[in-house]
C-alpha positions as CSV (number, residue, x, y, z in Angstrom):
1,M,14.3,6.5,-28.6
2,V,13.3,9.5,-30.7
3,R,12.3,7.3,-33.6
4,R,10.1,5.1,-31.4
5,N,8.4,8.2,-29.9
6,R,7.7,9.5,-33.4
7,K,6.5,6.2,-34.8
8,W,2.9,7.3,-34.3
9,V,3.5,10.0,-36.9
10,E,4.4,7.5,-39.5
11,E,1.4,5.3,-38.5
12,T,-1.1,8.2,-38.8
13,T,0.2,9.9,-42.0
14,D,-1.6,9.0,-45.2
15,P,0.9,6.9,-47.2
16,Q,0.0,8.8,-50.4
17,V,1.5,12.0,-48.9
18,S,4.1,10.6,-46.5
19,G,6.9,11.0,-49.1
20,M,6.2,14.7,-49.4
21,C,7.2,15.6,-45.8
22,N,9.3,14.3,-42.9
23,N,8.0,13.2,-39.5
24,S,9.1,16.2,-37.6
25,S,7.3,18.5,-40.1
26,V,4.1,16.6,-39.7
27,E,4.4,16.4,-35.9
28,I,4.3,20.2,-35.3
29,P,0.9,21.0,-36.9
30,I,-0.7,17.9,-35.4
31,K,0.4,18.9,-31.9
32,V,-0.7,22.5,-32.4
33,V,-4.1,21.4,-33.6
34,L,-4.5,18.9,-30.7
35,S,-3.6,21.5,-28.1
36,Y,-6.4,23.7,-29.3
37,V,-9.2,21.2,-29.8
38,E,-11.6,20.5,-27.0
39,E,-14.4,17.9,-26.7
40,E,-16.9,20.6,-25.9
41,R,-17.6,23.1,-28.7
42,D,-17.8,26.0,-26.3
43,G,-14.2,25.3,-25.1
44,R,-12.7,25.4,-28.6
45,S,-10.5,28.3,-29.6
46,T,-11.3,30.6,-32.6
47,M,-9.8,29.9,-36.0
48,S,-7.5,32.9,-35.8
49,H,-6.1,31.7,-32.5
50,V,-5.4,28.3,-33.8
51,V,-3.8,29.5,-37.0
52,D,-1.7,32.1,-35.1
53,A,-0.4,29.4,-32.9
54,A,0.5,27.2,-35.9
55,T,2.2,30.3,-37.5
56,V,4.6,30.4,-34.5
57,A,5.3,26.7,-34.6
58,W,5.6,26.3,-38.4
59,P,8.3,27.6,-40.6
60,S,7.3,30.9,-42.0
61,P,6.9,30.5,-45.8
62,I,4.7,27.3,-45.5
63,I,2.1,28.3,-43.0
64,H,1.9,32.0,-43.9
65,N,1.4,31.2,-47.6
66,H,-1.1,28.5,-46.9
67,R,-3.0,30.4,-44.1
68,A,-6.3,30.3,-46.0
69,S,-6.0,26.6,-46.5
70,A,-5.0,26.1,-42.9
71,V,-8.1,28.0,-41.7
72,H,-10.3,25.9,-43.9
73,I,-8.9,22.6,-42.6
74,M,-9.0,23.7,-39.0
75,R,-12.6,24.8,-39.4
76,I,-13.4,21.2,-40.4
77,I,-11.4,19.7,-37.5
78,T,-13.1,21.9,-34.8
79,S,-16.6,21.5,-36.2
80,V,-16.6,17.7,-35.8
81,G,-16.3,15.4,-32.8
82,C,-13.0,14.1,-31.6
83,S,-13.9,10.7,-33.0
84,S,-13.4,12.1,-36.5
85,L,-10.4,14.3,-35.6
86,F,-7.7,11.9,-36.7
87,L,-9.5,11.2,-40.0
88,C,-9.4,14.9,-40.9
89,M,-5.8,15.4,-39.7
90,V,-4.4,12.4,-41.4
91,T,-6.1,12.9,-44.8
92,A,-6.0,16.7,-45.1
93,L,-3.7,18.5,-42.7
94,P,-0.4,16.8,-43.6
95,F,-1.0,17.2,-47.3
96,I,-2.0,20.9,-47.0
97,L,0.6,22.1,-44.5
98,A,3.5,19.7,-44.9
99,S,4.0,19.8,-48.6
100,S,6.1,22.6,-50.1
101,P,3.8,25.5,-51.3
102,P,4.4,27.5,-54.4
103,Q,6.7,30.4,-53.5
104,N,5.1,32.8,-56.0
105,V,1.6,32.7,-54.3
106,L,-0.1,34.6,-51.5
107,Y,-3.6,33.4,-50.6
108,R,-6.5,35.4,-49.2
109,D,-6.0,36.1,-45.4
110,G,-2.2,35.6,-46.0
111,S,0.4,38.3,-45.4
112,L,4.1,39.1,-45.8
113,S,5.8,40.7,-42.9
114,V,8.5,43.4,-43.0
115,E,10.2,41.9,-40.0
116,R,10.6,38.6,-42.0
117,S,11.7,40.5,-45.2
118,S,14.4,38.0,-46.0
119,A,12.0,35.0,-45.8
120,D,8.6,36.5,-46.6
121,V,9.2,37.0,-50.4
122,L,7.3,35.8,-53.5
123,I,9.6,34.2,-56.0
124,S,8.5,33.7,-59.6
125,E,8.4,30.2,-61.0
126,Q,11.9,30.2,-62.5
127,A,13.3,32.5,-59.8
128,T,13.9,35.4,-62.2
129,F,12.0,37.9,-60.0
130,K,11.3,38.4,-56.3
131,A,8.7,40.5,-54.6
132,G,8.9,41.7,-51.0
133,F,9.9,44.4,-48.7
134,Y,12.9,46.5,-49.9
135,Q,14.7,48.8,-47.6
136,V,14.8,52.4,-49.0
137,G,16.1,54.2,-45.9
138,E,16.7,53.9,-42.2
139,N,13.7,52.0,-40.8
140,A,11.9,52.7,-44.1
141,F,10.7,50.0,-46.5
142,S,8.8,49.8,-49.7
143,F,7.0,46.8,-51.2
144,A,8.8,46.1,-54.5
145,I,9.6,43.7,-57.3
146,W,13.3,43.1,-58.3
147,F,15.5,40.9,-60.4
148,S,16.7,37.9,-58.3
149,E,20.2,38.0,-59.9
150,T,22.2,41.2,-60.4
151,L,25.7,42.0,-61.3
152,D,26.3,44.1,-58.1
153,R,25.0,43.8,-54.6
154,Q,22.2,46.4,-55.1
155,K,19.0,44.9,-56.3
156,T,17.6,46.0,-59.6
157,V,14.1,47.2,-58.6
158,V,11.5,47.2,-61.4
159,W,8.4,48.2,-59.5
160,M,7.3,49.7,-56.2
161,A,3.9,50.0,-54.6
162,N,4.7,52.9,-52.2
163,R,7.8,54.6,-53.6
164,D,6.8,57.9,-52.0
165,W,5.3,56.6,-48.7
166,P,7.7,54.0,-47.1
167,V,6.5,52.0,-44.2
168,N,8.0,51.2,-40.8
169,G,10.5,48.4,-40.4
170,R,8.4,47.0,-37.5
171,G,4.9,45.8,-37.7
172,S,4.3,46.6,-41.3
173,R,2.9,44.0,-43.7
174,L,1.4,43.3,-47.1
175,S,-1.9,41.5,-46.7
176,L,-4.4,39.9,-49.1
177,R,-7.4,40.9,-47.1
178,K,-10.8,39.3,-46.7
179,G,-12.3,41.9,-49.0
180,G,-10.1,40.6,-51.7
181,D,-7.7,43.5,-52.1
182,L,-3.9,43.6,-51.6
183,A,-3.1,46.2,-49.0
184,L,0.1,47.5,-47.6
185,L,-0.3,48.3,-43.9
186,D,2.0,50.4,-41.8
187,A,2.9,49.7,-38.2
188,D,-0.2,51.5,-36.9
189,D,-2.4,49.5,-39.3
190,S,-3.0,52.5,-41.6
191,V,-3.4,51.6,-45.2
192,V,-0.5,53.1,-47.2
193,W,-1.3,51.4,-50.5
194,T,-4.1,49.1,-51.8
195,T,-5.3,47.7,-55.1
196,A,-8.8,48.8,-54.2
197,T,-8.4,52.4,-55.3
198,P,-10.3,54.7,-57.7
199,T,-7.5,54.1,-60.3
200,T,-8.1,50.4,-60.5
201,T,-11.0,48.5,-62.1
202,T,-14.2,48.0,-60.2
203,S,-13.5,44.3,-59.8
204,A,-10.2,44.9,-58.0
205,G,-11.7,43.9,-54.7
206,A,-12.5,40.3,-55.8
207,G,-9.0,38.8,-55.5
208,E,-8.6,35.3,-54.2
209,V,-4.9,34.9,-54.8
210,A,-1.9,37.0,-55.6
211,E,0.9,35.6,-57.8
212,L,4.2,36.8,-59.0
213,W,4.6,35.6,-62.6
214,E,7.8,34.8,-64.4
215,T,7.3,38.0,-66.5
216,G,7.8,40.1,-63.3
217,N,4.1,40.9,-63.3
218,L,2.4,40.8,-59.8
219,V,-1.2,39.8,-60.5
220,L,-4.4,39.5,-58.3
221,L,-6.7,36.8,-59.5
222,D,-10.3,36.0,-58.7
223,G,-11.8,32.6,-58.1
224,E,-12.0,32.0,-61.9
225,R,-8.3,33.0,-62.3
226,R,-9.2,36.2,-64.1
227,V,-6.8,39.1,-63.6
228,V,-8.6,41.8,-61.5
229,W,-5.4,43.9,-60.9
230,Q,-1.8,43.7,-62.1
231,S,1.4,45.6,-61.6
232,F,1.9,45.8,-65.4
233,D,-1.0,48.3,-65.4
234,N,0.6,50.4,-62.7
235,P,4.2,50.9,-63.7
236,T,6.7,53.1,-61.9
237,D,10.0,53.8,-63.7
238,T,10.6,50.5,-65.6
239,L,9.0,48.7,-68.5
240,L,9.6,45.0,-68.7
241,P,9.5,42.7,-71.8
242,G,5.9,42.1,-72.8
243,Q,4.6,45.0,-70.6
244,P,2.5,47.5,-72.6
245,L,2.8,51.3,-72.2
246,T,-0.7,52.5,-73.1
247,R,-2.0,56.0,-73.5
248,S,-3.4,56.0,-70.0
249,L,-0.1,55.0,-68.4
250,R,3.1,56.9,-67.5
251,L,6.6,55.9,-66.6
252,V,8.1,58.3,-64.1
253,S,11.8,58.3,-63.2
254,R,13.2,57.8,-59.7
255,A,14.6,60.9,-58.0
256,A,18.2,59.7,-58.3
257,E,20.3,56.6,-58.4
258,G,19.5,54.6,-55.3
259,I,16.7,57.1,-54.3
260,Y,13.4,55.6,-55.3
261,T,11.0,58.5,-54.7
262,T,9.2,60.0,-57.7
263,G,11.5,62.0,-60.0
264,Y,10.9,64.7,-62.7
265,Y,11.2,62.8,-66.0
266,V,8.1,61.3,-67.5
267,A,7.4,59.1,-70.6
268,H,3.8,59.0,-71.9
269,F,1.6,59.4,-74.9
270,N,0.6,63.0,-75.4
271,D,-2.6,64.4,-76.8
272,D,-1.4,63.7,-80.4
273,N,-0.9,60.0,-79.5
274,V,2.9,60.5,-79.8
275,L,5.2,58.9,-77.2
276,S,6.9,61.9,-75.5
277,F,9.5,62.4,-72.8
278,I,8.9,65.5,-70.6
279,Y,10.6,67.2,-67.7
280,D,8.0,67.8,-65.1
281,G,9.8,69.7,-62.4
282,P,8.5,71.7,-59.5
283,N,8.6,75.0,-61.4
284,T,8.5,74.2,-65.1
285,S,7.3,71.4,-67.4
286,S,8.5,70.9,-71.0
287,I,8.8,68.3,-73.7
288,Y,12.4,67.4,-74.6
289,W,11.7,64.5,-77.0
290,P,10.7,64.4,-79.7
291,Y,12.0,67.9,-80.7
292,P,9.3,70.2,-79.4
293,D,9.6,72.9,-82.1
294,R,8.8,70.5,-84.9
295,S,5.5,69.2,-85.9
296,V,4.4,65.6,-85.4
297,F,5.2,64.7,-89.0
298,Q,8.5,66.6,-89.0
299,N,9.6,64.5,-86.1
300,G,8.8,61.4,-88.2
301,R,5.8,60.5,-86.1
302,T,2.1,60.1,-86.8
303,R,-1.1,60.8,-84.8
304,Y,-2.5,57.4,-85.9
305,L,0.0,55.0,-84.2
306,L,-1.3,52.3,-82.1
307,H,-1.8,53.5,-78.5
308,H,0.8,51.2,-77.0
309,F,4.5,50.8,-76.9
């Protein structure tokens, strides 16, 4: 009986994409769209209302990561008459929403929720790295990147966006906003961290898509796929293979094992262009490597090294 009731799904799905999804997967978005489409234009719901309803009905990673595409398709559907409705749904909606999306991508208007932290994660192409909300305390989370596979239960975190300002475990989210910036929003919608800051390039508000690359680099790309912001240019306490440490950047230790707030040990290039490790505590600051009482040349260094490590 169920098969007969769902035969209309098979009959209305484009054969070219039917193998990419099952009938129950296609049935959900079609019913959601139909329930919010009216003959009269004035009676139709807003795009955000339609997509929010689809978000509830559809499995989290698919609709949330393809929110921008869903909005575009639903704009088409609600802008035409009902005579053209099935044509739009059959040719576009099943293909966009029912196929499995890349797990390493977040599109504009998309978001990752702290309340779905186990599902709302970005996974690099070969699953070496994951990015998502990482619990750093009781009801306290940071947006982080970590190795997917570790020898112990604790994740090996390699980068954090908000190491000193954790967000609430309810209502917080990472969003790729309409302005094109990645923003970490707390439960009260206050911006805790964003790529659109004075420390980023002037083009950092032009992002169309965020991707987690297999290198562990979280990148924000514009419409031409040019990098407008990347986590490799904003390190915390870890340097990954292929990640440069330039004269303008600093590696700063965590406070202690398992405590991810900013610590007191810093690696950076000093005024002589020499890579130095310093202790930068609350009451004193001093170089401890290379040996501070020796000259640059006595330490086997030169002021004319390339400005990267």
